[in-house]
Coordinates of C-alpha atoms and ligand atoms in Angstrom, one line a residue:
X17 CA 28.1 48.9 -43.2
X18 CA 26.1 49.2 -46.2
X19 CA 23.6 51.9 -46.1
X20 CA 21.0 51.4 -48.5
X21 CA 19.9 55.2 -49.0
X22 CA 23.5 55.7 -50.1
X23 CA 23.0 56.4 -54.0
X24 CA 26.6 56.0 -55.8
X25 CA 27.1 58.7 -58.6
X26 CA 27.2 57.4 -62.1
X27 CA 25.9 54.6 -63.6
X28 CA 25.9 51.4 -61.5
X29 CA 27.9 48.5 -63.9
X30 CA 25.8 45.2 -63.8
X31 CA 28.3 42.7 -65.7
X32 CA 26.8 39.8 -64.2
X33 CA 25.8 37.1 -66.5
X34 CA 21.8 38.2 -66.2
X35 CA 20.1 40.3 -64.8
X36 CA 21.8 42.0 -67.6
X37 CA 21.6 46.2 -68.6
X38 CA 18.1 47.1 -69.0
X39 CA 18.0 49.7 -71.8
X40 CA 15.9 52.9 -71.5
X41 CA 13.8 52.1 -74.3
X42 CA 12.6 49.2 -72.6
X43 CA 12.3 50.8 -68.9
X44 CA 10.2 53.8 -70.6
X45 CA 7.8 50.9 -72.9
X46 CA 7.7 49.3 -69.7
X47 CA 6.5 52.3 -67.8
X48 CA 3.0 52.3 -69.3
X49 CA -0.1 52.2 -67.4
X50 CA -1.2 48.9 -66.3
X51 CA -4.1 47.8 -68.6
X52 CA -7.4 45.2 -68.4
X53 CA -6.1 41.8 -69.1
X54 CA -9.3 40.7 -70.4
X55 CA -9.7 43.9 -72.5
X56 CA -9.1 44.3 -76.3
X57 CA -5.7 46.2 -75.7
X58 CA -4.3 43.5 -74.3
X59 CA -5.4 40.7 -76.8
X60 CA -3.2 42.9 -79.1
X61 CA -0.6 43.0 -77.2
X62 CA -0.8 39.3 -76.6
X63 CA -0.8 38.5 -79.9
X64 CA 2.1 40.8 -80.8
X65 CA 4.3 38.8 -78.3
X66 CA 3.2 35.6 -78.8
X67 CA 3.9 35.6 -82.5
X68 CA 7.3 37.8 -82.6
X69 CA 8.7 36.3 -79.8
X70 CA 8.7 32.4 -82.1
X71 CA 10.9 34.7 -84.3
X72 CA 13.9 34.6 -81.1
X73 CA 13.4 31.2 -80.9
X74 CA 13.5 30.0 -84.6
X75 CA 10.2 28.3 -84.3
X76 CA 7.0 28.2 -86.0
X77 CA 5.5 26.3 -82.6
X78 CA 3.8 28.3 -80.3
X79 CA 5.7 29.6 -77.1
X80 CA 4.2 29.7 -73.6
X81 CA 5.0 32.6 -71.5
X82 CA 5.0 32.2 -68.0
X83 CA 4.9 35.5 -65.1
X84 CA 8.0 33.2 -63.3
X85 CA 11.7 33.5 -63.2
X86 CA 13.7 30.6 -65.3
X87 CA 13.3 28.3 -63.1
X88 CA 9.6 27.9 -63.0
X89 CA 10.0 27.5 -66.8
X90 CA 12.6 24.7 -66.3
X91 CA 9.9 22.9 -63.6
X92 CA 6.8 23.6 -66.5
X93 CA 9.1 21.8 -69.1
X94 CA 9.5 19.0 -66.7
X95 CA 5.9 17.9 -65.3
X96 CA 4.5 18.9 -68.9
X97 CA 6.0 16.3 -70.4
X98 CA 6.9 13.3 -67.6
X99 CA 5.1 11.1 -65.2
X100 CA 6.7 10.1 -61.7
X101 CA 9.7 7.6 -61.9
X102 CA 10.8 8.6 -65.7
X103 CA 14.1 8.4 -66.2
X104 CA 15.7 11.3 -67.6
X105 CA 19.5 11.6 -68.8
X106 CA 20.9 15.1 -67.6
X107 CA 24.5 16.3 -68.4
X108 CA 26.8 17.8 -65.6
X109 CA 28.2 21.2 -67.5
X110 CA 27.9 23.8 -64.1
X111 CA 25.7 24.9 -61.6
X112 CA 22.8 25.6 -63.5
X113 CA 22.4 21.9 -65.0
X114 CA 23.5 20.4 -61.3
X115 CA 20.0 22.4 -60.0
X116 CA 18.1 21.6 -62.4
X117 CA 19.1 18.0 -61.8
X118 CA 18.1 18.6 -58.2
X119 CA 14.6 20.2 -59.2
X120 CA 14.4 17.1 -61.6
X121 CA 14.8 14.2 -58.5
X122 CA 13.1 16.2 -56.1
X123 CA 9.6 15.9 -59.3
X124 CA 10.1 12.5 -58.5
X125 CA 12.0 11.8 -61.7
X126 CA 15.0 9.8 -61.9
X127 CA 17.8 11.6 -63.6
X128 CA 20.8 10.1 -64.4
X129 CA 23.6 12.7 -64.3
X130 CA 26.3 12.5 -67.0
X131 CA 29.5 14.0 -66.7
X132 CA 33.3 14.2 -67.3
X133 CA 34.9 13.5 -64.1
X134 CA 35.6 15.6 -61.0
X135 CA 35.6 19.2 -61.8
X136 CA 36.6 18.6 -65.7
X137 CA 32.7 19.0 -67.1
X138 CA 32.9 22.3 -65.6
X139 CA 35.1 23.3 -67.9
X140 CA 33.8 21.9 -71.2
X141 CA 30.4 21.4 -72.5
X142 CA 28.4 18.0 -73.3
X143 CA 29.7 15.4 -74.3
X144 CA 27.0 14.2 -77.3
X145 CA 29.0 10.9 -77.6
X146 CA 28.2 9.8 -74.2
X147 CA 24.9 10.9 -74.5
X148 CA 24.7 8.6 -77.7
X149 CA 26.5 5.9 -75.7
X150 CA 24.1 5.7 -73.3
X151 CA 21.0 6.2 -75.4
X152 CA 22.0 3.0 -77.3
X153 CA 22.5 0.4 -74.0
X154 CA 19.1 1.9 -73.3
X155 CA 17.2 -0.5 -75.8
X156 CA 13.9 -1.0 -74.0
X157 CA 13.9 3.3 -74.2
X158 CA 13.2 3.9 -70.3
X159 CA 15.3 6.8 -70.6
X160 CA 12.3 9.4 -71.5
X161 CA 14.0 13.1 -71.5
X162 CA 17.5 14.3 -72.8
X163 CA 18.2 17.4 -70.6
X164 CA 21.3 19.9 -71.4
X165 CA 21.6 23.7 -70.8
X166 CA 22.6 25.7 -74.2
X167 CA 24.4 27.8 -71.9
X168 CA 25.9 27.3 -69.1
X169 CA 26.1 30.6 -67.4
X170 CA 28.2 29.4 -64.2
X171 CA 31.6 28.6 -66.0
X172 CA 30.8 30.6 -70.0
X173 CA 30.9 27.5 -71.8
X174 CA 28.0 26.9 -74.2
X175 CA 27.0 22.9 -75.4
X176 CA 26.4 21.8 -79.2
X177 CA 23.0 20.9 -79.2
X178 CA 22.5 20.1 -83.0
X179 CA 25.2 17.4 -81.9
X180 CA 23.1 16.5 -79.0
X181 CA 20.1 16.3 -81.3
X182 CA 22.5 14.2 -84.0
X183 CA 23.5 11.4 -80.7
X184 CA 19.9 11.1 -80.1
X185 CA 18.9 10.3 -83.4
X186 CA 22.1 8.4 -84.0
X187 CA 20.9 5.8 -81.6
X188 CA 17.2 5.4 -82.8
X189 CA 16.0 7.0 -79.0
X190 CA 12.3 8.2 -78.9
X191 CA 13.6 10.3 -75.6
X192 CA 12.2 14.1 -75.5
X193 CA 14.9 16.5 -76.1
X194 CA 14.8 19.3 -73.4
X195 CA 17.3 22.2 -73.3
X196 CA 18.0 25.3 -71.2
X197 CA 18.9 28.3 -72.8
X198 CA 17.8 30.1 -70.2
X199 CA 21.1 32.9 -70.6
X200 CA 21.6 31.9 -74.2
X201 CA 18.3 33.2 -76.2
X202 CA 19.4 36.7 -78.5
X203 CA 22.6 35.9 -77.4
X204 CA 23.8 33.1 -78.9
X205 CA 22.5 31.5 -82.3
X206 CA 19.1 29.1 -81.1
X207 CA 17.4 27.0 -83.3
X208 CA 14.4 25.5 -81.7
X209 CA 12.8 23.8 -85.0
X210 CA 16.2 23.1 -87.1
X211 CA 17.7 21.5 -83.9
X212 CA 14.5 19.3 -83.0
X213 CA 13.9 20.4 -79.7
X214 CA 10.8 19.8 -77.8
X215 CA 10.9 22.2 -75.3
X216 CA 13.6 25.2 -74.8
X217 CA 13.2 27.3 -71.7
X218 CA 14.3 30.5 -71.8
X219 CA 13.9 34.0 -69.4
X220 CA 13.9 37.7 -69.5
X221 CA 16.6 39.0 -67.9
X222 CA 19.8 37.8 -69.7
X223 CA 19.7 38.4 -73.4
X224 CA 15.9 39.9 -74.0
X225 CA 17.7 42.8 -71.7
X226 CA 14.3 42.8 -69.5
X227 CA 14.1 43.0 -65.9
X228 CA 13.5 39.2 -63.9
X229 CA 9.9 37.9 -63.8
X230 CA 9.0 36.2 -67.0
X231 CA 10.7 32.7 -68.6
X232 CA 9.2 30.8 -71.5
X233 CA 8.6 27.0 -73.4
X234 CA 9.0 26.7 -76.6
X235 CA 7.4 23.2 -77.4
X236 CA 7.3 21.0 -80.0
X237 CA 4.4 19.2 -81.0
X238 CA 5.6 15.5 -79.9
X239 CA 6.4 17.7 -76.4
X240 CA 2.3 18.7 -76.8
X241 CA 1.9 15.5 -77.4
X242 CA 4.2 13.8 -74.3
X243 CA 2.0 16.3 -72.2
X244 CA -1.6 14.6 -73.0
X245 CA -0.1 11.6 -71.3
X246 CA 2.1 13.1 -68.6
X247 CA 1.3 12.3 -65.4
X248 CA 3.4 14.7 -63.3
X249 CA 0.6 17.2 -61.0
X250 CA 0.7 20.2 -62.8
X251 CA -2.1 23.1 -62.9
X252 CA -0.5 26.6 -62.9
X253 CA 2.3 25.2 -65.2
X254 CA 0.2 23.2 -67.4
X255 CA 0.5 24.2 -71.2
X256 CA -3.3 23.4 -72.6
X257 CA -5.5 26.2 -71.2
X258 CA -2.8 28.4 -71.7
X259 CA -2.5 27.5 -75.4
X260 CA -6.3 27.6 -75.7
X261 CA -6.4 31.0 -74.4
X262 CA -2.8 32.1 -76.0
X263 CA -4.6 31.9 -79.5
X264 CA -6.7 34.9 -79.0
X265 CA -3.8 36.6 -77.0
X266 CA -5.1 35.9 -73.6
X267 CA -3.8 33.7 -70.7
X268 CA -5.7 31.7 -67.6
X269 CA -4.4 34.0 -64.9
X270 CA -3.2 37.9 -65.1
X271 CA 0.1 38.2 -66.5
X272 CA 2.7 39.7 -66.1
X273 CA 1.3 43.4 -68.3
X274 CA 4.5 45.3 -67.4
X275 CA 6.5 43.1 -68.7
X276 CA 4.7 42.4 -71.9
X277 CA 4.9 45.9 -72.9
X278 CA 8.3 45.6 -72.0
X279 CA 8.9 42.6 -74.2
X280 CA 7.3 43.9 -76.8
X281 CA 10.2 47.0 -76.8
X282 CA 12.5 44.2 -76.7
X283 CA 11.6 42.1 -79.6
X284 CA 11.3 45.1 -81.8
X285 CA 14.8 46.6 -80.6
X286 CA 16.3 42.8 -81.6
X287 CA 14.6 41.8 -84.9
X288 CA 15.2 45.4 -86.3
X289 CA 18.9 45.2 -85.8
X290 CA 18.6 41.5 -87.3
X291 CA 19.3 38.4 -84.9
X292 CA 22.6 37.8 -86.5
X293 CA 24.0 41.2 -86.2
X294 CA 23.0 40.4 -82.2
X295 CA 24.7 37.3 -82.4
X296 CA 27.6 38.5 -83.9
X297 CA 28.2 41.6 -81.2
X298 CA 28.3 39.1 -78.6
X299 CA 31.2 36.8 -80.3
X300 CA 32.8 40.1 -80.9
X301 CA 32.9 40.9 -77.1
X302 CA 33.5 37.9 -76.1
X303 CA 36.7 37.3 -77.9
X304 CA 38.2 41.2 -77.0
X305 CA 37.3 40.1 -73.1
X306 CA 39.1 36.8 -73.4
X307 CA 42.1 38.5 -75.6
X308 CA 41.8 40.9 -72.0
X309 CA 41.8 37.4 -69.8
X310 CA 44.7 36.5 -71.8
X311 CA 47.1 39.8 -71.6
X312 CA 46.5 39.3 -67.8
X313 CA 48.4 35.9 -68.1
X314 CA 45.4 34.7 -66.6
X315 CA 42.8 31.6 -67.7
X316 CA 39.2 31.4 -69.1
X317 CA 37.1 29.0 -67.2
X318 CA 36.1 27.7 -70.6
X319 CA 38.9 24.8 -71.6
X320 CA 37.2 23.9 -75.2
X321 CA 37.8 27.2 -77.3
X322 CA 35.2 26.0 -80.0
X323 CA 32.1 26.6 -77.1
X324 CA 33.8 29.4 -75.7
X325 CA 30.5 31.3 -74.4
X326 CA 29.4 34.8 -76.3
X327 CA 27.1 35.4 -73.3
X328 CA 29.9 35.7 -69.8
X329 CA 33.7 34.6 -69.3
X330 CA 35.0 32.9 -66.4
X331 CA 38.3 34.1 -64.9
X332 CA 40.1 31.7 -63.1
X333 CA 42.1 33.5 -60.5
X334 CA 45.5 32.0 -59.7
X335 CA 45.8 29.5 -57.0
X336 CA 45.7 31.3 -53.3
X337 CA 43.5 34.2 -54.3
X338 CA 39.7 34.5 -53.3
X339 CA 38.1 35.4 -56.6
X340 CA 35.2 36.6 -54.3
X341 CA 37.3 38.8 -52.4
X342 CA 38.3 40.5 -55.7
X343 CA 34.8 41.0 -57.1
X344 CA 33.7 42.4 -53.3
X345 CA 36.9 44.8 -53.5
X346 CA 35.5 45.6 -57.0
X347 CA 32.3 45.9 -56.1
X348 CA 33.2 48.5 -53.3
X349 CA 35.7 50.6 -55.2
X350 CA 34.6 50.5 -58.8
X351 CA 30.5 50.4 -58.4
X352 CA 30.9 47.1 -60.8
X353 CA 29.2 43.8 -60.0
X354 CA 30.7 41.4 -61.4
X355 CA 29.1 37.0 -61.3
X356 CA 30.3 35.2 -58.3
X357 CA 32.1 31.5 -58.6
X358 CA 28.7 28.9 -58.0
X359 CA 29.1 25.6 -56.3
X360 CA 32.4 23.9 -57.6
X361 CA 33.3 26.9 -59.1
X362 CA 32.9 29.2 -55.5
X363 CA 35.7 31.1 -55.1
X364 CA 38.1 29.8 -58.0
X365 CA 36.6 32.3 -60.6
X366 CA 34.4 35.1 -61.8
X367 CA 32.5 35.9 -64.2
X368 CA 32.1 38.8 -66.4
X369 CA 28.6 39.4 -68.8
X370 CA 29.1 40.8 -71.6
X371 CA 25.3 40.6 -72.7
X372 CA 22.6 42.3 -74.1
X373 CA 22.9 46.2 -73.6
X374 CA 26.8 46.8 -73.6
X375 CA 29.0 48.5 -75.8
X376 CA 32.9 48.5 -76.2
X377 CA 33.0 51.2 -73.9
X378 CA 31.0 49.7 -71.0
X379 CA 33.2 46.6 -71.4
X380 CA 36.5 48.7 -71.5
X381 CA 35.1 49.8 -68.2
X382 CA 34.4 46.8 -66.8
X383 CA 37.6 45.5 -67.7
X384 CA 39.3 48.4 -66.3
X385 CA 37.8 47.6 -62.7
X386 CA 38.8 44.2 -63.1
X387 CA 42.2 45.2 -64.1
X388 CA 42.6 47.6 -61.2
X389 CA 40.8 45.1 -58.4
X390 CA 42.8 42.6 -59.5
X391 CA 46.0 44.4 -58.9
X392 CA 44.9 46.3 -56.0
X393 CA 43.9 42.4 -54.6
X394 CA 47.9 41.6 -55.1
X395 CA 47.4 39.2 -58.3
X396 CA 50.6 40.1 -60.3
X397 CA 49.5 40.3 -64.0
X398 CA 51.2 40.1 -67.3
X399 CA 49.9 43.1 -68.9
X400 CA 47.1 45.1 -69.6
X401 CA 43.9 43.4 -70.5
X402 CA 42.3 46.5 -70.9
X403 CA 44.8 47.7 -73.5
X404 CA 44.6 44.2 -75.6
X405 CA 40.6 44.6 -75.2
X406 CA 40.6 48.3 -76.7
X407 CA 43.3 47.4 -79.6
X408 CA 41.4 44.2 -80.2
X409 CA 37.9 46.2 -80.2
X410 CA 39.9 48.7 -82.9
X411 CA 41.2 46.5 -85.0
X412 CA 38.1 44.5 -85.3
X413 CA 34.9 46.8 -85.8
X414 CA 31.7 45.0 -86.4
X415 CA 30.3 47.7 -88.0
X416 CA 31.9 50.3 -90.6
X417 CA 29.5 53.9 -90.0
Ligands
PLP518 C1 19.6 32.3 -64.9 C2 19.6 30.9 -65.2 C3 18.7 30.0 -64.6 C4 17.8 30.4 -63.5 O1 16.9 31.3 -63.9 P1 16.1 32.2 -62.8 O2 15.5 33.2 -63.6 O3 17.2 32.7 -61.8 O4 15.1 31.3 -62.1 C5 18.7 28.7 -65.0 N1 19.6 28.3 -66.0 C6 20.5 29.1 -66.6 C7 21.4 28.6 -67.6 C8 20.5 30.4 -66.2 O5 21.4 31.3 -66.8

């Protein structure tokens, strides 16, 4: 029975793919007192965010900010820029894309969901070719939205989306070019302007290390454009009074303060170590978890090494064993949550985050609880993983002090 005034000693170990670590610099900024929306404080603050959060996102377009988890974002991205009945080609890479699909048909769109077959597109990311392919038969351009997740944080594989961007050009397509990077942003490199995308949707609580509760568009100004015509209800989601009051740091409704201020702490804490130091910690853990995967003798969810995911791994467990079983054994023994195995993927894997605030230790320990759950679960493996993960962490330091 789990008592819920029970308080474990030590740090609790949150390697799920998002909600990731929250650092104490950003619990402390976020700690604050509460503050007039509609005072001059806040414009400031609005401001602040509005302008260094375009930095994140490589864009010089503005960025809307909503007080809603990711998937509100995902639903504002939608009926900003489509009318009932548009077609819209999605691509089948996990769990995430499959419910945004779902969102997408239950607008009143029409998506058309790409895919390798059976459980195959789980395992590798979009195909840009058949995106191309498709794009092409579509000459009288019904098809009006491409939609792909960056990041697909149910398996850790990540999509190409300059190649995505390349297909649609490729075939002369006037479609919108929509993408997810909901677990991807100051994780992963993201280029919302060099990539020509017309609205990325992104959240808080995966790589911007804040808690749940805020997710973001980043539009383009054909999506701004798409939206004067749109005919999908929206009010709360709608970008143009919000970018009308976004230019003096305001917003229609009270956001989310807490948050801001929180936000802020984050955006400083990211640009002053340099976006591509960021990006390049993440590879870095990446590859020491999969060389741990590997000394296991066990596989990575991810079958195409070249989008091998610097935000989560997937570890397949062998045939016969309950991968949830082991992460609730691992959970109760080792004070480590680890990502369960979503739709297809239920039971046949886990997932381990290595995102936002983790170090080589943390990750040592993580793997150490996988390690020992793992054997304690009867999976016979062919090494140590947390061994491989330490040498390969020693042999390649990221940063010489
Ligand atoms: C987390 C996540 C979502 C859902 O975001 P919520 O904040 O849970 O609404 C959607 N897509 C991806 C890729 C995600 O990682």
């Amino acid at each position: 029975m789990l008592k819920l005034d029970f308080h474990p000693s030590g740090r609790h170990f949150l390697q799920i793919p998002g909600p990731s670590p929250v650092p104490d610099r950003i619990l402390r900024a976020m700690s604050l007192p509460t503050i007039d929306h509609r005072g001059p404080e806040f414009g400031a603050l609005g401001r602040e965010v509005l302008d260094k959060i375009r930095t994140v996102f490589k864009t010089q377009q503005p960025v809307v900010i909503y007080p809603a988890s990711g998937t509100g974002a995902w639903e504002a991205a939608l009926v900003n820029t489509l009318s009932a009945g548009d077609r819209v080609l999605m691509f089948e890479t996990g769990h995430f894309a499959s419910l945004w699909e779902k969102m997408a048909r239950r607008l009143g769109l029409e998506p058309e969901f790409l895919g390798l077959p059976g459980y195959e597109g789980w395992r590798r990311g979009v195909q840009a070719e058949m995106i191309e392919r498709r794009l092409k038969e579509d000459s009288s351009h019904t098809i009006k939205a491409v939609c792909v997740v960056h990041n697909e944080t149910s398996t850790g594989v990540t999509s190409d989306i300059a190649a995505v961007r390349r297909a649609i050009d490729a075939a002369r397509h006037p479609a919108l070019l929509l993408v997810d990077t909901i677990s991807g942003l100051a994780c992963a490199d993201y280029q919302h302007d060099a990539w020509g995308v017309d609205v990325t949707i992104s959240g808080s609580q995966k790589g911007l290390m804040l808690p749940p509760g805020i997710s973001f568009n980043a539009v383009s100004e054909k999506a701004i454009e798409a939206s004067r015509s749109a005919r999908l209800p929206k009010s709360f989601w709608a970008w143009d009074e919000i970018l009308e009051l976004n230019r003096s740091g305001y917003w229609p409704y009270t956001p989310n303060t807490n948050l801001l201020y929180g936000l802020n702490e984050a955006l400083d804490m990211l640009l002053g170590e340099g976006l591509d130091h960021v990006f390049a910690r993440h590879q870095r853990w990446a590859a020491g978890v999969r060389t741990a995967v590997e000394s296991w003798g066990l596989e990575v969810q991810c079958q195409d090494p070249s989008v091998y995911s610097p935000v989560l791994t997937g570890v397949v467990m062998p045939e016969g064993v309950d991968a949830d079983e082991v992460r609730s054994l691992i959970y109760r023994r080792f004070d480590l949550s680890l990502g369960t195995g979503l739709g297809k993927a239920k039971g046949k894997m886990f997932r381990i985050g290595h995102l936002g605030d983790c170090n080589d230790l943390t990750l040592i320990a993580t793997l150490g609880g996988c390690e020992a759950g793992l054997k304690m679960s009867g999976v016979s493996l062919a090494g140590s993983g947390v061994l491989a993960a330490l040498e390969y962490f020693a042999a390649n330091p990221l940063d010489e002090r």
